Amino acid sequence: MDVAIINWVQAQLSSLHFVFQLFSWLGYGELYLIIIGLLYWGWNPRLGVSLSGYLLLSSTLNGIFKLLFHAPRPYWLVPELYKGIPDHAFGMPSGHANSSLSFWGRWALAISRPGFWLLSISIMLIVGLSRVYLGAHFPSQVVAGWGVALTCLVIFSYCENKITPWFIQQSCRTQIAVVLGICGAFLLTGICSYLATLSFITPEYWLTNAYAASQTDKPFIPINLKSICRDTAMLTGLWIGAILCYQQQGWHQLAQPHGRLVRCLGGIVSGLLIWYGLGLIIKVTTSFDTVSYYLLQVIRSFIFGVWVSYLWPRVSLRWQSRHTLSL
């Protein structure tokens, strides 16, 4: 049934091939992180922190479920369904569907306007449909991704409303300890799911079909911890940095319009340089799916998170203050 739906979608919507590829490409994490950074550096630091939690915690849970279900993607079974974007993680649930609903759903809750809800729902639907069209996910996997995200949205919203008033009354050390506890629990759960999945033998014909369809030499190792290590470590860095920035009255300054353009542009450029620069170092110095590789991914993601939420705001605000005084 799922394959029949994909065939129908590909036949009927072939004229939208570029649109689906664009939305699928935009559905990866970089765009979400840029938007979160812009919100944090120039408009609403609290919303930026909240969005990062919904996105990365939901993404971590999605990665855990991928390992536990270890289900194939459509083109691993039928190479002819492949339409141009290779993915080497398992297919159930869809990470794109999960991330789009987690991010845009939380933002829509914050904006609470019919027009923004319509925009958000449209993006979620197009992203989900793009994954079906491209042969990256079965329709059931897309629906499952939305289901995981919606469940997280409800639970996290309840927890955020209940915990935030208590959290802001705590000392900096207690707040950091809570963050470490939350992110550590998610990472530990991810490691356990990884270990539980190691006994699964990926069928050889999945590998053959995936390589034949995508024509890539990228290592095909669907049982790995990369996304879970990345998401939990990045969130740890983002939240700890945000706590330190808040304690130093940085959030109030970040919400001011003066210097916003410099903060945002500089933050994007420096953040991308750090992220991809450290990624290149890891690529040339370690092998994929090794202890050293995962450890370096954790360090990379943590450094990036702290830079975005604390170090760059501190550098940019200090520069802004000196520049204003000199005038």
Tab-separated table of C-alpha atoms in Angstrom:
chain	number	residue	atom	x	y	z
A	1	MET	CA	0.000	0.000	0.000
A	2	ASP	CA	2.781	2.439	0.962
A	3	VAL	CA	4.691	1.747	-2.252
A	4	ALA	CA	1.534	2.263	-4.317
A	5	ILE	CA	0.994	5.656	-2.688
A	6	ILE	CA	4.589	6.697	-3.422
A	7	ASN	CA	4.236	5.634	-7.055
A	8	TRP	CA	1.026	7.651	-7.352
A	9	VAL	CA	2.551	10.754	-5.728
A	10	GLN	CA	5.627	10.586	-7.958
A	11	ALA	CA	3.507	10.173	-11.092
A	12	GLN	CA	0.999	12.916	-10.285
A	13	LEU	CA	3.323	15.532	-8.774
A	14	SER	CA	6.451	15.215	-10.932
A	15	SER	CA	6.123	18.868	-11.978
A	16	LEU	CA	6.843	19.845	-8.350
A	17	HIS	CA	10.117	17.927	-8.213
A	18	PHE	CA	12.249	21.043	-7.570
A	19	VAL	CA	9.841	22.332	-4.911
A	20	PHE	CA	9.919	19.027	-3.046
A	21	GLN	CA	13.708	18.832	-3.223
A	22	LEU	CA	13.960	22.400	-1.910
A	23	PHE	CA	11.609	21.806	1.028
A	24	SER	CA	13.299	18.514	1.828
A	25	TRP	CA	16.714	20.191	1.804
A	26	LEU	CA	15.406	23.030	3.984
A	27	GLY	CA	14.022	20.405	6.367
A	28	TYR	CA	17.494	19.521	7.608
A	29	GLY	CA	18.671	21.044	10.883
A	30	GLU	CA	20.808	23.932	9.629
A	31	LEU	CA	17.867	26.168	8.680
A	32	TYR	CA	16.140	25.590	12.012
A	33	LEU	CA	19.331	26.465	13.897
A	34	ILE	CA	19.790	29.654	11.891
A	35	ILE	CA	16.232	30.756	12.694
A	36	ILE	CA	16.725	29.891	16.375
A	37	GLY	CA	19.962	31.899	16.372
A	38	LEU	CA	18.292	34.908	14.774
A	39	LEU	CA	15.480	34.837	17.311
A	40	TYR	CA	17.913	34.461	20.193
A	41	TRP	CA	20.386	37.134	19.091
A	42	GLY	CA	17.943	39.771	17.970
A	43	TRP	CA	14.328	39.355	19.031
A	44	ASN	CA	13.254	36.888	21.693
A	45	PRO	CA	15.975	34.903	23.514
A	46	ARG	CA	13.448	32.936	25.572
A	47	LEU	CA	11.592	31.746	22.461
A	48	GLY	CA	14.903	30.774	20.850
A	49	VAL	CA	15.812	28.662	23.879
A	50	SER	CA	12.356	27.076	23.957
A	51	LEU	CA	12.433	26.225	20.243
A	52	SER	CA	15.864	24.623	20.614
A	53	GLY	CA	14.517	22.347	23.341
A	54	TYR	CA	11.455	21.241	21.400
A	55	LEU	CA	13.465	20.653	18.225
A	56	LEU	CA	16.465	18.826	19.672
A	57	LEU	CA	14.733	16.747	22.347
A	58	SER	CA	12.073	15.642	19.879
A	59	SER	CA	14.793	14.895	17.327
A	60	THR	CA	16.675	12.806	19.901
A	61	LEU	CA	13.558	10.759	20.645
A	62	ASN	CA	13.024	10.315	16.925
A	63	GLY	CA	16.592	9.018	16.571
A	64	ILE	CA	16.007	6.560	19.408
A	65	PHE	CA	12.859	5.238	17.732
A	66	LYS	CA	14.728	4.877	14.438
A	67	LEU	CA	17.193	2.552	16.103
A	68	LEU	CA	14.546	0.544	17.905
A	69	PHE	CA	12.324	0.084	14.828
A	70	HIS	CA	15.296	-0.239	12.383
A	71	ALA	CA	12.891	0.003	9.419
A	72	PRO	CA	14.065	0.508	5.798
A	73	ARG	CA	13.467	3.520	3.605
A	74	PRO	CA	11.464	3.004	0.389
A	75	TYR	CA	14.424	3.154	-1.992
A	76	TRP	CA	16.286	0.572	0.100
A	77	LEU	CA	13.600	-1.855	-1.048
A	78	VAL	CA	12.726	-0.405	-4.465
A	79	PRO	CA	15.658	1.599	-5.904
A	80	GLU	CA	13.452	3.076	-8.637
A	81	LEU	CA	11.654	5.151	-5.984
A	82	TYR	CA	14.790	7.190	-5.295
A	83	LYS	CA	14.480	10.841	-6.359
A	84	GLY	CA	17.746	12.453	-5.435
A	85	ILE	CA	18.433	12.972	-1.691
A	86	PRO	CA	20.312	10.098	0.034
A	87	ASP	CA	19.667	9.299	3.710
A	88	HIS	CA	21.497	6.536	5.506
A	89	ALA	CA	19.601	6.466	8.806
A	90	PHE	CA	16.662	4.133	9.314
A	91	GLY	CA	13.285	5.336	8.082
A	92	MET	CA	10.817	4.957	10.974
A	93	PRO	CA	9.803	7.582	12.071
A	94	SER	CA	10.524	10.408	9.617
A	95	GLY	CA	12.958	12.927	11.091
A	96	HIS	CA	11.882	15.638	8.653
A	97	ALA	CA	8.224	15.275	9.619
A	98	ASN	CA	9.181	15.222	13.288
A	99	SER	CA	11.388	18.319	13.139
A	100	SER	CA	8.967	20.374	11.038
A	101	LEU	CA	6.064	19.815	13.438
A	102	SER	CA	8.217	20.260	16.564
A	103	PHE	CA	9.682	23.530	15.333
A	104	TRP	CA	6.817	25.165	13.460
A	105	GLY	CA	4.215	23.837	15.881
A	106	ARG	CA	5.990	25.366	18.887
A	107	TRP	CA	6.539	28.636	17.059
A	108	ALA	CA	2.879	28.768	16.031
A	109	LEU	CA	1.864	28.226	19.652
A	110	ALA	CA	4.019	31.209	20.615
A	111	ILE	CA	2.717	33.494	17.835
A	112	SER	CA	-0.878	32.243	18.194
A	113	ARG	CA	-2.172	33.869	15.018
A	114	PRO	CA	-4.349	32.154	12.381
A	115	GLY	CA	-2.107	33.291	9.519
A	116	PHE	CA	1.021	31.890	11.138
A	117	TRP	CA	-0.767	28.651	11.983
A	118	LEU	CA	-1.743	28.325	8.324
A	119	LEU	CA	1.858	28.955	7.226
A	120	SER	CA	3.218	26.464	9.760
A	121	ILE	CA	0.773	23.702	8.853
A	122	SER	CA	1.447	24.258	5.145
A	123	ILE	CA	5.196	23.884	5.690
A	124	MET	CA	4.689	20.710	7.760
A	125	LEU	CA	2.500	19.152	5.059
A	126	ILE	CA	4.810	20.081	2.185
A	127	VAL	CA	7.880	18.783	4.029
A	128	GLY	CA	6.097	15.507	4.785
A	129	LEU	CA	4.843	15.135	1.220
A	130	SER	CA	8.319	15.899	-0.129
A	131	ARG	CA	9.761	12.956	1.784
A	132	VAL	CA	7.162	10.633	0.288
A	133	TYR	CA	7.708	11.984	-3.235
A	134	LEU	CA	11.486	11.637	-2.994
A	135	GLY	CA	11.233	8.004	-1.892
A	136	ALA	CA	12.923	8.834	1.397
A	137	HIS	CA	10.008	7.713	3.566
A	138	PHE	CA	6.873	5.635	3.393
A	139	PRO	CA	3.689	7.611	4.168
A	140	SER	CA	3.313	5.652	7.415
A	141	GLN	CA	6.800	6.797	8.484
A	142	VAL	CA	5.886	10.432	7.849
A	143	VAL	CA	2.694	10.066	9.894
A	144	ALA	CA	4.710	8.400	12.676
A	145	GLY	CA	7.159	11.325	12.665
A	146	TRP	CA	4.289	13.764	13.060
A	147	GLY	CA	2.871	11.572	15.825
A	148	VAL	CA	6.118	11.594	17.823
A	149	ALA	CA	6.426	15.369	17.407
A	150	LEU	CA	2.804	16.054	18.369
A	151	THR	CA	3.146	13.902	21.470
A	152	CYS	CA	6.335	15.753	22.419
A	153	LEU	CA	4.665	19.096	21.749
A	154	VAL	CA	1.855	18.313	24.181
A	155	ILE	CA	4.093	16.836	26.886
A	156	PHE	CA	6.862	19.443	26.570
A	157	SER	CA	4.348	22.317	26.603
A	158	TYR	CA	2.861	21.008	29.831
A	159	CYS	CA	6.297	20.514	31.389
A	160	GLU	CA	7.520	23.922	30.247
A	161	ASN	CA	4.529	25.684	31.789
A	162	LYS	CA	4.911	23.801	35.061
A	163	ILE	CA	8.704	23.795	35.406
A	164	THR	CA	9.714	27.260	34.131
A	165	PRO	CA	8.404	29.251	37.148
A	166	TRP	CA	10.326	26.921	39.473
A	167	PHE	CA	13.417	26.782	37.248
A	168	ILE	CA	14.007	30.538	37.075
A	169	GLN	CA	13.993	30.748	40.876
A	170	GLN	CA	16.925	28.342	41.178
A	171	SER	CA	20.612	29.165	41.384
A	172	CYS	CA	22.805	29.033	38.306
A	173	ARG	CA	24.434	25.814	39.515
A	174	THR	CA	21.086	24.127	40.069
A	175	GLN	CA	19.843	25.182	36.644
A	176	ILE	CA	22.951	23.779	34.973
A	177	ALA	CA	22.605	20.557	36.981
A	178	VAL	CA	18.996	20.195	35.770
A	179	VAL	CA	20.090	20.712	32.157
A	180	LEU	CA	22.852	18.139	32.514
A	181	GLY	CA	20.387	15.712	34.067
A	182	ILE	CA	17.787	16.099	31.307
A	183	CYS	CA	20.231	15.940	28.395
A	184	GLY	CA	22.238	13.178	30.056
A	185	ALA	CA	19.104	11.063	30.495
A	186	PHE	CA	18.229	11.444	26.806
A	187	LEU	CA	21.805	10.594	25.771
A	188	LEU	CA	21.885	7.543	28.037
A	189	THR	CA	18.573	6.339	26.595
A	190	GLY	CA	20.004	6.794	23.122
A	191	ILE	CA	23.122	4.795	23.970
A	192	CYS	CA	20.975	1.977	25.380
A	193	SER	CA	18.841	1.902	22.231
A	194	TYR	CA	22.027	1.818	20.134
A	195	LEU	CA	23.421	-1.112	22.117
A	196	ALA	CA	20.090	-2.932	21.888
A	197	THR	CA	20.096	-2.552	18.105
A	198	LEU	CA	23.667	-3.749	17.507
A	199	SER	CA	22.495	-7.328	17.204
A	200	PHE	CA	20.345	-6.410	14.202
A	201	ILE	CA	21.942	-7.428	10.917
A	202	THR	CA	21.103	-4.998	8.136
A	203	PRO	CA	19.908	-7.085	5.130
A	204	GLU	CA	22.456	-7.083	2.341
A	205	TYR	CA	19.895	-6.182	-0.299
A	206	TRP	CA	19.070	-2.977	1.613
A	207	LEU	CA	22.703	-1.957	1.261
A	208	THR	CA	22.878	-2.984	-2.393
A	209	ASN	CA	19.724	-1.074	-3.309
A	210	ALA	CA	20.725	2.018	-1.317
A	211	TYR	CA	24.128	2.267	-2.981
A	212	ALA	CA	22.702	1.526	-6.410
A	213	ALA	CA	20.026	4.193	-6.088
A	214	SER	CA	22.032	7.005	-4.506
A	215	GLN	CA	25.343	6.423	-6.291
A	216	THR	CA	27.250	7.620	-3.235
A	217	ASP	CA	30.441	6.438	-1.596
A	218	LYS	CA	29.345	7.671	1.843
A	219	PRO	CA	29.547	4.879	4.435
A	220	PHE	CA	26.209	3.158	4.857
A	221	ILE	CA	25.964	2.483	8.606
A	222	PRO	CA	22.354	3.034	9.717
A	223	ILE	CA	23.034	1.795	13.260
A	224	ASN	CA	24.945	4.745	14.712
A	225	LEU	CA	24.790	7.363	17.463
A	226	LYS	CA	25.693	10.463	15.480
A	227	SER	CA	22.371	12.317	15.580
A	228	ILE	CA	21.701	11.431	19.216
A	229	CYS	CA	25.168	12.582	20.347
A	230	ARG	CA	24.877	15.724	18.232
A	231	ASP	CA	21.416	16.746	19.406
A	232	THR	CA	21.906	16.120	23.126
A	233	ALA	CA	25.348	17.755	23.276
A	234	MET	CA	24.224	20.752	21.231
A	235	LEU	CA	21.194	21.289	23.447
A	236	THR	CA	23.375	21.010	26.544
A	237	GLY	CA	25.669	23.724	25.200
A	238	LEU	CA	22.802	25.935	24.070
A	239	TRP	CA	20.980	25.760	27.385
A	240	ILE	CA	24.039	26.140	29.616
A	241	GLY	CA	25.187	29.095	27.528
A	242	ALA	CA	21.713	30.611	27.704
A	243	ILE	CA	21.685	30.242	31.500
A	244	LEU	CA	25.030	32.040	31.790
A	245	CYS	CA	23.905	34.748	29.394
A	246	TYR	CA	20.669	35.262	31.326
A	247	GLN	CA	22.525	35.455	34.650
A	248	GLN	CA	24.687	38.249	33.227
A	249	GLN	CA	21.651	40.234	32.041
A	250	GLY	CA	22.447	39.382	28.435
A	251	TRP	CA	18.896	38.466	27.406
A	252	HIS	CA	17.666	42.011	27.972
A	253	GLN	CA	20.444	43.400	25.787
A	254	LEU	CA	19.875	40.823	23.043
A	255	ALA	CA	16.220	41.853	22.781
A	256	GLN	CA	17.217	45.450	21.990
A	257	PRO	CA	17.144	46.496	18.309
A	258	HIS	CA	20.462	48.386	18.489
A	259	GLY	CA	23.229	46.291	16.940
A	260	ARG	CA	20.808	43.550	15.879
A	261	LEU	CA	22.090	43.309	12.310
A	262	VAL	CA	25.715	42.867	13.394
A	263	ARG	CA	24.769	40.280	16.029
A	264	CYS	CA	22.711	38.247	13.597
A	265	LEU	CA	25.029	38.340	10.596
A	266	GLY	CA	28.127	37.799	12.695
A	267	GLY	CA	26.466	35.000	14.593
A	268	ILE	CA	25.451	33.146	11.430
A	269	VAL	CA	28.885	33.451	9.822
A	270	SER	CA	30.867	32.540	12.939
A	271	GLY	CA	28.478	29.716	13.840
A	272	LEU	CA	28.708	28.133	10.395
A	273	LEU	CA	32.497	28.428	10.403
A	274	ILE	CA	32.728	26.709	13.788
A	275	TRP	CA	30.227	23.984	12.898
A	276	TYR	CA	31.628	23.040	9.512
A	277	GLY	CA	35.234	23.719	10.488
A	278	LEU	CA	35.079	21.341	13.428
A	279	GLY	CA	33.144	18.876	11.277
A	280	LEU	CA	35.947	18.869	8.710
A	281	ILE	CA	38.536	18.232	11.410
A	282	ILE	CA	36.529	15.257	12.689
A	283	LYS	CA	36.123	13.901	9.170
A	284	VAL	CA	39.864	13.859	8.421
A	285	THR	CA	41.035	12.668	11.850
A	286	THR	CA	38.613	9.898	12.852
A	287	SER	CA	36.610	7.050	11.376
A	288	PHE	CA	32.826	6.965	11.443
A	289	ASP	CA	31.080	4.944	14.177
A	290	THR	CA	33.989	4.830	16.597
A	291	VAL	CA	34.207	5.964	20.214
A	292	SER	CA	36.580	8.808	19.292
A	293	TYR	CA	34.243	9.917	16.515
A	294	TYR	CA	31.251	10.170	18.862
A	295	LEU	CA	33.303	11.873	21.562
A	296	LEU	CA	34.481	14.509	19.084
A	297	GLN	CA	30.906	14.962	17.844
A	298	VAL	CA	29.825	15.648	21.419
A	299	ILE	CA	32.639	18.188	21.883
A	300	ARG	CA	31.898	19.839	18.540
A	301	SER	CA	28.181	20.149	19.237
A	302	PHE	CA	28.689	21.406	22.795
A	303	ILE	CA	31.171	24.071	21.662
A	304	PHE	CA	28.783	25.181	18.928
A	305	GLY	CA	25.898	25.424	21.401
A	306	VAL	CA	27.884	27.477	23.921
A	307	TRP	CA	29.169	29.752	21.161
A	308	VAL	CA	25.683	30.469	19.859
A	309	SER	CA	24.015	31.125	23.203
A	310	TYR	CA	26.815	32.623	25.300
A	311	LEU	CA	30.200	33.333	23.757
A	312	TRP	CA	29.040	35.089	20.591
A	313	PRO	CA	26.433	37.232	22.428
A	314	ARG	CA	29.103	38.208	24.948
A	315	VAL	CA	31.612	39.114	22.226
A	316	SER	CA	29.092	41.020	20.112
A	317	LEU	CA	27.512	42.895	23.027
A	318	ARG	CA	30.923	43.896	24.394
A	319	TRP	CA	31.983	45.137	20.953
A	320	GLN	CA	28.688	46.982	20.610
A	321	SER	CA	29.157	48.643	24.009
A	322	ARG	CA	32.687	49.816	23.204
A	323	HIS	CA	31.641	51.036	19.774
A	324	THR	CA	28.754	53.024	21.256
A	325	LEU	CA	31.007	54.586	23.890
A	326	SER	CA	33.580	55.594	21.299
A	327	LEU	CA	30.911	57.482	19.383
